[in-house]
Tab-separated table of C-alpha atoms in Angstrom:
chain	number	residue	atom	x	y	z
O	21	UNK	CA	197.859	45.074	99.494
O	22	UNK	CA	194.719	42.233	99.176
O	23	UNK	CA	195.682	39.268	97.543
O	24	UNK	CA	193.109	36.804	96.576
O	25	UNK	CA	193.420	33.145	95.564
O	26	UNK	CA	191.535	30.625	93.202
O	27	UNK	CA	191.914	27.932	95.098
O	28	UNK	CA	191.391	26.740	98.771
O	29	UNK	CA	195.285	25.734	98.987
O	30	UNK	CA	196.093	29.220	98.626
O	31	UNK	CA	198.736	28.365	96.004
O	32	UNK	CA	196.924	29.856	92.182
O	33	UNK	CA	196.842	34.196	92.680
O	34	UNK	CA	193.756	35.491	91.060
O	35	UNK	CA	194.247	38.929	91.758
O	36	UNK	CA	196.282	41.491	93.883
O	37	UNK	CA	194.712	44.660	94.701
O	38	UNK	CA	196.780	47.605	95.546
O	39	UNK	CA	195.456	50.789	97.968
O	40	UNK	CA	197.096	54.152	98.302
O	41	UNK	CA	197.656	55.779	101.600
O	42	UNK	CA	193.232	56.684	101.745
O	43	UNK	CA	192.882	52.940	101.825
O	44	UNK	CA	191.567	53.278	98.257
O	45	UNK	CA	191.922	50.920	95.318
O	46	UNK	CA	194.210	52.242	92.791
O	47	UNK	CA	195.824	48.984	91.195
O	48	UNK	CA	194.384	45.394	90.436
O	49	UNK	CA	196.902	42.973	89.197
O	50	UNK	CA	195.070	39.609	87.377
O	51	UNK	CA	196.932	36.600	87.146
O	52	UNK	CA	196.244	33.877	84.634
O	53	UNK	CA	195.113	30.351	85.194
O	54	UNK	CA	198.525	29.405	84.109
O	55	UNK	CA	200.235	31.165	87.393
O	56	UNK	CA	201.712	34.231	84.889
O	57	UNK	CA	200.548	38.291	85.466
O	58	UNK	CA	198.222	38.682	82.376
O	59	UNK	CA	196.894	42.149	82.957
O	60	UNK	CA	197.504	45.379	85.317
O	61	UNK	CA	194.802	47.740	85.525
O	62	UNK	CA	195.406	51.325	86.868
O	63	UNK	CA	192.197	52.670	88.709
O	64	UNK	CA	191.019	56.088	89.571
O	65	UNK	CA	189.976	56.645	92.838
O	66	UNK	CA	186.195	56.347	92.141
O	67	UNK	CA	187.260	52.818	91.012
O	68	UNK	CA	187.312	53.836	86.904
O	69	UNK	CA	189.684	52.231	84.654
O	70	UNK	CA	192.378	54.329	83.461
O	71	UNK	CA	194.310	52.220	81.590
O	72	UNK	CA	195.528	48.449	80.802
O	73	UNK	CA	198.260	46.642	80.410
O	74	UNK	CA	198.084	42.944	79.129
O	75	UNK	CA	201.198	41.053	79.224
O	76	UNK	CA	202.725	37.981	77.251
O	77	UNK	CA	203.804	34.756	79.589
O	78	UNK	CA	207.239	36.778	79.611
O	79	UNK	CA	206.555	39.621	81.062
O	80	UNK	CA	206.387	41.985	77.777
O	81	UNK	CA	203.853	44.318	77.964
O	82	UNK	CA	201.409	43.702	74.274
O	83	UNK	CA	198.752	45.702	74.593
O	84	UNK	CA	198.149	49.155	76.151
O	85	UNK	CA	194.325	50.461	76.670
O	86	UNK	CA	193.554	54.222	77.750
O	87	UNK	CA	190.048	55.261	79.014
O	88	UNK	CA	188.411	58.551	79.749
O	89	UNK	CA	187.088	58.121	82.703
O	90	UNK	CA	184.972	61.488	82.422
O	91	UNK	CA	183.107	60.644	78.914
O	92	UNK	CA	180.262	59.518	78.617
O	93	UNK	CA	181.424	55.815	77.701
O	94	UNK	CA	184.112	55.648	80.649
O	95	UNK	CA	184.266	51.497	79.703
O	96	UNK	CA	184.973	51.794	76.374
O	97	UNK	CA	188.732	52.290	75.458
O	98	UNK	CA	189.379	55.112	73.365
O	99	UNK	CA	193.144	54.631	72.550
O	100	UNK	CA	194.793	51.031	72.153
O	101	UNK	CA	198.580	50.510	71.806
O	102	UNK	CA	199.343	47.028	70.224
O	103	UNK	CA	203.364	45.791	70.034
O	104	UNK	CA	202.799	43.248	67.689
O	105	UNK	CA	206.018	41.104	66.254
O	106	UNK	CA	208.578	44.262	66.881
O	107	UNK	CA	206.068	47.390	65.568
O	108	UNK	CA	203.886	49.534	67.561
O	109	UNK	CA	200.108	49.690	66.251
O	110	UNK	CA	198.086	52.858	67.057
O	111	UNK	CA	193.974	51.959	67.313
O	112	UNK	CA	190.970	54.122	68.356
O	113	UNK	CA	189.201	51.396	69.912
O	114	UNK	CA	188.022	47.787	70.670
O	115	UNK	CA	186.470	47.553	66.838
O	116	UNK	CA	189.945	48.280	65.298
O	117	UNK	CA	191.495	46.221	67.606
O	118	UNK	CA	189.448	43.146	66.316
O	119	UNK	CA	189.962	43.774	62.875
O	120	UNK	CA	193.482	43.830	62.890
O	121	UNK	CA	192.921	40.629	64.802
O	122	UNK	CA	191.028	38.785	62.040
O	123	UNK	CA	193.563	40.322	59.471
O	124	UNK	CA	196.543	38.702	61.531
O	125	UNK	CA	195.219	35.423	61.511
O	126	UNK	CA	193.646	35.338	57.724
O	127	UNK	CA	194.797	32.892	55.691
O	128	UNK	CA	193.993	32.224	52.049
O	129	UNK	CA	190.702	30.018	51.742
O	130	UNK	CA	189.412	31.065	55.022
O	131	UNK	CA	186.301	31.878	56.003
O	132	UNK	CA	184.741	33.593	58.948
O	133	UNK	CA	181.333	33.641	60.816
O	134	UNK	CA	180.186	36.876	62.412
O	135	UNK	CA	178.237	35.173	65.089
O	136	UNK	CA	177.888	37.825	68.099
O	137	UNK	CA	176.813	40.076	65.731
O	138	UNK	CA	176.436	42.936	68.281
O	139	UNK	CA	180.711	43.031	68.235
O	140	UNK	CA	181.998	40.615	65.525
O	141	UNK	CA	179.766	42.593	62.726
O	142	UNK	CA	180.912	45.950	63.406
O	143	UNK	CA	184.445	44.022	63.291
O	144	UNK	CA	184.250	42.561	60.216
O	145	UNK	CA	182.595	45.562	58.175
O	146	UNK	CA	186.223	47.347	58.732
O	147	UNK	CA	187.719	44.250	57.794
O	148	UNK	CA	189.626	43.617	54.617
O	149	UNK	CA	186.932	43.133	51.564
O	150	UNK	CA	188.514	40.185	50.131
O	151	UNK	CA	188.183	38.291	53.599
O	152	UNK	CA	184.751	36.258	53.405
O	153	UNK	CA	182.445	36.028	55.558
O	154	UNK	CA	178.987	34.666	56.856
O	155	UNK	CA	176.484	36.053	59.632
O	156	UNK	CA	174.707	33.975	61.539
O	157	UNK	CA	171.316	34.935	63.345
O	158	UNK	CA	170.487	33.070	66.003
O	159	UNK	CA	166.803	35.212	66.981
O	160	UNK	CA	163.992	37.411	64.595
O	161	UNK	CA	165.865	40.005	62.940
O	162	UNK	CA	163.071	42.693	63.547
O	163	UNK	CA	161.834	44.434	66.358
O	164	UNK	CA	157.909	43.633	65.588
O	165	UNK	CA	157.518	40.372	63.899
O	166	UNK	CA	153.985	41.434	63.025
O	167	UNK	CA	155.546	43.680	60.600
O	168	UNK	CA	158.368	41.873	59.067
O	169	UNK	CA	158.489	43.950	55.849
O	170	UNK	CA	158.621	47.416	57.585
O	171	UNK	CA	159.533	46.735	61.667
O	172	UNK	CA	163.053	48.480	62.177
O	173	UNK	CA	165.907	45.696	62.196
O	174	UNK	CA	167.028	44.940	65.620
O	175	UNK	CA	169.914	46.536	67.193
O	176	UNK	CA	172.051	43.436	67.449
O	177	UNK	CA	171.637	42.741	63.706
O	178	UNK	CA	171.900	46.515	62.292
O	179	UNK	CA	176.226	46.232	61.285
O	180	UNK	CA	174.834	43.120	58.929
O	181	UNK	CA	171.551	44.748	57.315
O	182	UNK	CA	173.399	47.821	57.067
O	183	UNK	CA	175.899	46.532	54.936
O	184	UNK	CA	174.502	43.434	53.130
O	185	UNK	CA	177.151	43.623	50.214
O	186	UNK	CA	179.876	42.846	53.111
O	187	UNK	CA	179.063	39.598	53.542
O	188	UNK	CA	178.806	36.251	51.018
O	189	UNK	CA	175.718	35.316	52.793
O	190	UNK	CA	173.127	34.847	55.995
O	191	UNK	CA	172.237	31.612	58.100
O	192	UNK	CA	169.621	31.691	60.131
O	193	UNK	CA	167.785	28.462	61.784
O	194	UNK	CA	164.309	28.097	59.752
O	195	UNK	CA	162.971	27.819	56.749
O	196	UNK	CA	160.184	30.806	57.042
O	197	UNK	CA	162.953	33.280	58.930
O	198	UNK	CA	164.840	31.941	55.361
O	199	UNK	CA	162.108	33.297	53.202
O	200	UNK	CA	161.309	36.003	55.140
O	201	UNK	CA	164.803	37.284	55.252
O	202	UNK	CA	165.260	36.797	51.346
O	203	UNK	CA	161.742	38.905	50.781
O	204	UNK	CA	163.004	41.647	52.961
O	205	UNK	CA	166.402	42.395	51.918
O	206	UNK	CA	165.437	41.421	48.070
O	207	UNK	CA	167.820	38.433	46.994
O	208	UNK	CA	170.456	40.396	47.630
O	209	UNK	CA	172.750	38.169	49.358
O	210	UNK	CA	172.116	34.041	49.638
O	211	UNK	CA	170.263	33.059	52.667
O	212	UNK	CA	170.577	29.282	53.950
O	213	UNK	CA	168.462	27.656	56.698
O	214	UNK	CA	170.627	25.674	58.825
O	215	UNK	CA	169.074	24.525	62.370
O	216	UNK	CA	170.975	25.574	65.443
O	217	UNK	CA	170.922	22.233	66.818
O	218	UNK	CA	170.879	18.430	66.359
O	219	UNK	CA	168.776	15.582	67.931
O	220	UNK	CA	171.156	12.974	69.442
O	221	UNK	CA	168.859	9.972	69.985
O	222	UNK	CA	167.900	7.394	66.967
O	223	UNK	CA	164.411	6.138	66.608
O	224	UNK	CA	165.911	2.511	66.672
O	225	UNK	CA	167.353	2.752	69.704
O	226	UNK	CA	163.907	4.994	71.515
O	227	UNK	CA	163.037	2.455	74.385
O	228	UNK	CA	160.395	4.456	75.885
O	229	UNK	CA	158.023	3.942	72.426
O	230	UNK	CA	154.123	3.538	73.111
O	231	UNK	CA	155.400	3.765	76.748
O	232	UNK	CA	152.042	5.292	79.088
O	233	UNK	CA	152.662	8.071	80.710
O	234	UNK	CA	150.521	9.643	83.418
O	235	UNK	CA	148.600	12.818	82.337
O	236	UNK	CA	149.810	14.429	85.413
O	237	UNK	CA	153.306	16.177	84.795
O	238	UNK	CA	153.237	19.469	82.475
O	239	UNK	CA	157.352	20.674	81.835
O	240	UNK	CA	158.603	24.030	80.311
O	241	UNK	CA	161.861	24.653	79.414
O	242	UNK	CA	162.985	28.269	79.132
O	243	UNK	CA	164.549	31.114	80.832
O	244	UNK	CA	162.250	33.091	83.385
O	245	UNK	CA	162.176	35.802	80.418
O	246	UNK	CA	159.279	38.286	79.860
O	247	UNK	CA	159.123	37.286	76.482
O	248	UNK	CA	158.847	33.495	77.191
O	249	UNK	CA	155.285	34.779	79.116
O	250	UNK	CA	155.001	31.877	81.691
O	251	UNK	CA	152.296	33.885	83.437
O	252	UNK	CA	150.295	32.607	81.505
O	253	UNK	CA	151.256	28.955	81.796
O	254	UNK	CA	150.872	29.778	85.378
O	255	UNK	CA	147.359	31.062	84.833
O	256	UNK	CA	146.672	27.776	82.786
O	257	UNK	CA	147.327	25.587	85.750
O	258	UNK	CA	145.101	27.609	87.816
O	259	UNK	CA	142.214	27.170	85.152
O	260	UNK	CA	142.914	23.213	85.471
O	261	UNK	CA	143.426	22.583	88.484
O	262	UNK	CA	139.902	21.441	89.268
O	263	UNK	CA	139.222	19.587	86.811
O	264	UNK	CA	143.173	17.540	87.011
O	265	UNK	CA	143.384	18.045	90.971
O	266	UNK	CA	147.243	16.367	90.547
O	267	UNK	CA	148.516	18.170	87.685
O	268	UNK	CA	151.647	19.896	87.955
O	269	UNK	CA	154.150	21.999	86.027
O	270	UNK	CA	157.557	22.190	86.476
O	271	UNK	CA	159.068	25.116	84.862
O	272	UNK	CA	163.220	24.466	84.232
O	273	UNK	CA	164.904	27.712	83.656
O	274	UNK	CA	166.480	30.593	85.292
O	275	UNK	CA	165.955	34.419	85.024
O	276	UNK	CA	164.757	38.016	85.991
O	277	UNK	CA	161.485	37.245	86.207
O	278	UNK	CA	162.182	34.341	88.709
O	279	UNK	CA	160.085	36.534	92.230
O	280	UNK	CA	157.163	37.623	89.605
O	281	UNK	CA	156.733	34.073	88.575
O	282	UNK	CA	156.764	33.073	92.774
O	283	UNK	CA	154.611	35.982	93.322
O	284	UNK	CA	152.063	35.040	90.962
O	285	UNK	CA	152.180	31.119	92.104
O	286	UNK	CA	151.455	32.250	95.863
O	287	UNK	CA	148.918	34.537	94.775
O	288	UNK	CA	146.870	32.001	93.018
O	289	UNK	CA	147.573	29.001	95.370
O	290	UNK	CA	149.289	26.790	93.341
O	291	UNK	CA	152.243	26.253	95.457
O	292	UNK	CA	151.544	22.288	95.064
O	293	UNK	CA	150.896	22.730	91.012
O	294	UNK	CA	153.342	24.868	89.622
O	295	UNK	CA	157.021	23.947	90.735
O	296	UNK	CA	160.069	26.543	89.525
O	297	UNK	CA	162.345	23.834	89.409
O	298	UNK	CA	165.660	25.757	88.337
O	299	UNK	CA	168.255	25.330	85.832
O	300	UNK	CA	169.101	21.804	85.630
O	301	UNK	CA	172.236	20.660	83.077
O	302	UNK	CA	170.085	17.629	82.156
O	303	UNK	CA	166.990	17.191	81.606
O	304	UNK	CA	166.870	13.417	80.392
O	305	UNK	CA	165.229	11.611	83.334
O	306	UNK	CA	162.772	14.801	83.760
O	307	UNK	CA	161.446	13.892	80.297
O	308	UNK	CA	161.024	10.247	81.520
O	309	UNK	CA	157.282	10.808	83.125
O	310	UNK	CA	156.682	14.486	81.219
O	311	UNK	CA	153.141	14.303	79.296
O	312	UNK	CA	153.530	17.216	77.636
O	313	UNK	CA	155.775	20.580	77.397
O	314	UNK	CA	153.974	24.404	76.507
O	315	UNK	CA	155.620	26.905	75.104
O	316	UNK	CA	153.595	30.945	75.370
O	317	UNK	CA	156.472	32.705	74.098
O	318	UNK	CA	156.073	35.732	72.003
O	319	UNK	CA	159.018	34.315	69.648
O	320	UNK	CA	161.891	32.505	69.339
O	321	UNK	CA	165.177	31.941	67.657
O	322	UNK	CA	164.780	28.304	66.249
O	323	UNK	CA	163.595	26.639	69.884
O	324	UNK	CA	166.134	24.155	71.284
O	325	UNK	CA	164.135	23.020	73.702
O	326	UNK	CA	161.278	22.152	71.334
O	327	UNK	CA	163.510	19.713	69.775
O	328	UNK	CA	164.693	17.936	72.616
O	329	UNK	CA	161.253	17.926	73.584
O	330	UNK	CA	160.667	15.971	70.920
O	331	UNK	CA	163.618	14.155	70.930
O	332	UNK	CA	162.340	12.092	73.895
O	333	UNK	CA	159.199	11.890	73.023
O	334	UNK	CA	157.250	14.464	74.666
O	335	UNK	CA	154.921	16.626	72.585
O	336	UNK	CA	154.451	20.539	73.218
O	337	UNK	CA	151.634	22.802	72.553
O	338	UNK	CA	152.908	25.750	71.116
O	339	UNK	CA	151.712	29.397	70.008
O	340	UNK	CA	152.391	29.684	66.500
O	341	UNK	CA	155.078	32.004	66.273
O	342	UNK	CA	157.995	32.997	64.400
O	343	UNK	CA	160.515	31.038	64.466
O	344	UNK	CA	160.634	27.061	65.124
O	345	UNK	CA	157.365	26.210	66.846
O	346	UNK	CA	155.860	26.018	62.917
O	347	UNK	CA	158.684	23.648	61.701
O	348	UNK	CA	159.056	21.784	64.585
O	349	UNK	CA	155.388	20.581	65.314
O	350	UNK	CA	152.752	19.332	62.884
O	351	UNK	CA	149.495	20.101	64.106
O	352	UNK	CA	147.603	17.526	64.890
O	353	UNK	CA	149.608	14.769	64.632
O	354	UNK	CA	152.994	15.240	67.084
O	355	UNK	CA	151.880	18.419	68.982
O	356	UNK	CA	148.855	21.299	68.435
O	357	UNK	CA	149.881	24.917	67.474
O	358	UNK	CA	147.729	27.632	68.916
O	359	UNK	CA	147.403	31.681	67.664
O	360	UNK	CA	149.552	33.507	69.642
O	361	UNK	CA	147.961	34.626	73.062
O	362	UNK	CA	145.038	32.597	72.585
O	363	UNK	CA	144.833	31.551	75.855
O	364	UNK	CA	141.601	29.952	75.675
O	365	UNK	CA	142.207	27.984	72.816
O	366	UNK	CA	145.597	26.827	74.831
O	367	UNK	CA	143.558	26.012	77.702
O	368	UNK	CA	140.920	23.608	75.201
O	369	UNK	CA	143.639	22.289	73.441
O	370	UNK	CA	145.685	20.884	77.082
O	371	UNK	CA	142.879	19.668	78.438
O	372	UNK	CA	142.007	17.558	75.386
O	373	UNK	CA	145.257	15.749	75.063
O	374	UNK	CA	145.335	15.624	79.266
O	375	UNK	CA	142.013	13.757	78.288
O	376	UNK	CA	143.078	11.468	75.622
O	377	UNK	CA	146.119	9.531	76.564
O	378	UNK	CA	146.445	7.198	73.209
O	379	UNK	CA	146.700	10.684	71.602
O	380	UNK	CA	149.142	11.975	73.546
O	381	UNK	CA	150.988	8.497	72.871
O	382	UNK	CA	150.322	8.855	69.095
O	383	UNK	CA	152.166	12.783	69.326
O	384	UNK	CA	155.076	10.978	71.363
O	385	UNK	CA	155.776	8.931	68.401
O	386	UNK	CA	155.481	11.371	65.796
O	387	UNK	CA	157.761	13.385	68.060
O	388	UNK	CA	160.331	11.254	67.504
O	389	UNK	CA	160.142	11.072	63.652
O	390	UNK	CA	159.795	14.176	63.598
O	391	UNK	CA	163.492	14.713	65.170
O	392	UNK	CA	165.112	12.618	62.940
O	393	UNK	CA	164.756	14.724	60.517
O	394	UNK	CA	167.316	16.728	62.532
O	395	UNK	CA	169.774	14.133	63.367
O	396	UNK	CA	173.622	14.886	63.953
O	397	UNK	CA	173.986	13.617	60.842
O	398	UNK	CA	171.028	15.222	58.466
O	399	UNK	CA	172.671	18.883	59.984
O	400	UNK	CA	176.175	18.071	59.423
O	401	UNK	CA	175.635	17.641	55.862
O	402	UNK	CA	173.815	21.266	55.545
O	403	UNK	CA	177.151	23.023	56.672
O	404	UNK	CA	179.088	20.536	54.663
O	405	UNK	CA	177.614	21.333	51.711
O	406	UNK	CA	177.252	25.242	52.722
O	407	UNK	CA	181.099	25.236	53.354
O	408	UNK	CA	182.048	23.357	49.883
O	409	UNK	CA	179.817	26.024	48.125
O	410	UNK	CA	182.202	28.686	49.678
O	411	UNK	CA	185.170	26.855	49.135
């Protein structure tokens, strides 16, 4: 027997692993943060789950999960036992599981969101008809977004295209994935544009207004992401280095591609230009000194980081993409959009605002008009009037 702990004291059990006579795993016990046993799982003795046992604070056992270990899905369950308020519930798998779930809970005037749309949509297109509900996008619904009438729908989105007449209606984040939605599934079901996110500072209270800041410091905030292609902001640094020997970019993120990007920075020198800086929680005093942030991704969702970009004043040069980029920055006057992959207009179009400070100051306070149009305030009132519709 292993018992392991979740704290230092030794006093909270995580988990107790059990070993037969071989010295192999064939029981885990998991305890909850509460101190309680919450689940047993029975192993095989290539370390497959069997089965699992979740238990109430009291010891009952409420849910039993059986898995075939020698399928071709050995993770997913393929028989589910639920002892729900005195009856025993026989389900096929996770799907019918959830269902019942959001059928338990129902209540009249209710309304759901199918937001993980990979899980909850499947769940909710076995669900009860007359329970409403919403789905949410949160990225491009195709797979080529240089064909948006004919590209195949993405996986994750497939249980809501599939079966449009399911659901009262779609949010997504922008105004053009709006329109382009409503062209390619024909009207059939209301779409609403409802940003993903809010700007939290008022203009009146913006200290850092008409504030000069150095044209040295370049940010980017996204994951280290193939699609985000920060390669090429990498390669962009190397083309302007000469010309700005102390310009820098800090790239704030975290991801797969973290060695390529370290690779590529050693192979081109730039060790003192291009800094991977990391995930950091907060980036407020990073936008303090930033000149300017650069986005080369191939597409986006909506673009959080864009807005708090803007937010604090810092104007991006963007390719023009689908979605956000479009919305978010009008070009000319709080930022510059570029073609996507243009890479020489990107280059002409850094080193002219790098070049022309009282510009860049000009964008900084367009910036922040611009994100007032997104306050807490301005997006609260979207979903309250979206949810009063549906009421």
């Amino acid at each position: 027997m292993y018992a392991h702990f979740a704290d230092e004291a030794y006093q909270k059990i995580d988990y107790i692993n059990y070993f037969d006579t071989s010295r192999r795993k064939i029981k885990r016990e998991l305890y909850d943060t509460r101190g309680f046993l919450s689940c047993v799982r029975v192993l095989s003795t290539d370390q497959k789950i069997q089965a699992e046992y979740y238990l109430s604070p009291q010891g009952n056992v409420k849910i039993e999960k059986y898995y075939d270990i020698n399928s071709n899905h050995p993770y997913e369950a393929k028989k589910i036992i639920l002892n729900h308020l005195g009856k025993t519930h026989f389900l096929n798998n996770e799907t019918e599981l959830g269902a019942f779930f959001i059928e338990t809970i129902y209540q009249n005037s209710d309304l759901f969101f199918s937001d993980r749309n990979l899980v909850t949509s499947h769940i909710f297109n076995i669900v009860a008809s007359y329970i409403p509900v919403i789905a949410v996008l949160h990225s491009t619904h195709v797979k080529d977004v240089t064909d948006l009438a004919h590209s195949p729908i993405k996986n994750v989105y497939k249980g809501v295209f599939e079966h449009l007449q399911r659901y009262k209606a779609i949010i997504v984040s922008t105004q053009q994935q709006k329109a382009d939605v409503i062209e390619r599934i024909s009207g059939v079901i209301p779409v609403y544009a409802i940003p993903v996110g809010y700007s939290s500072i008022d203009m009146k209270d913006y200290s850092n207004e008409n504030k000069y800041v150095s044209p040295k410091k370049i940010i980017s905030v996204a994951r280290y992401s193939p699609e985000k292609q920060l390669i090429q902001q990498i390669e962009l640094i190397n083309k302007l280095k000469d010309s700005f020997p102390n310009i820098e970019l800090h790239m704030y993120g975290f991801g797969k591609e973290e060695q390529h990007l370290k690779e590529r920075i050693q192979e081109l020198g730039l060790e003192k230009h291009v800094i991977l800086r990391g995930f950091l929680k907060d980036l407020t005093d990073e936008y303090q000194d930033a000149y300017l942030n650069l986005i080369t991704s191939n597409m986006e969702g909506f673009s959080l980081a864009l807005l708090e970009c803007e937010s604090h004043g810092v104007p991006s040069i963007s390719y023009d993409i689908q979605y956000g980029p479009g919305e978010l920055i009008q070009d000319g006057k709080n930022g510059y959009l570029v073609e996507k992959n243009n890479q020489h207009m990107l280059f002409e179009k850094v080193k002219l605002l790098l070049n022309n400070p009282q510009l860049q100051q000009s964008f900084s306070h367009h910036c922040i008009e611009t994100a007032q149009k997104y306050s807490r305030t301005q997006i609260m009132l979207l979903w309250k009037n979206l949810l009063q519709h549906f009421n």
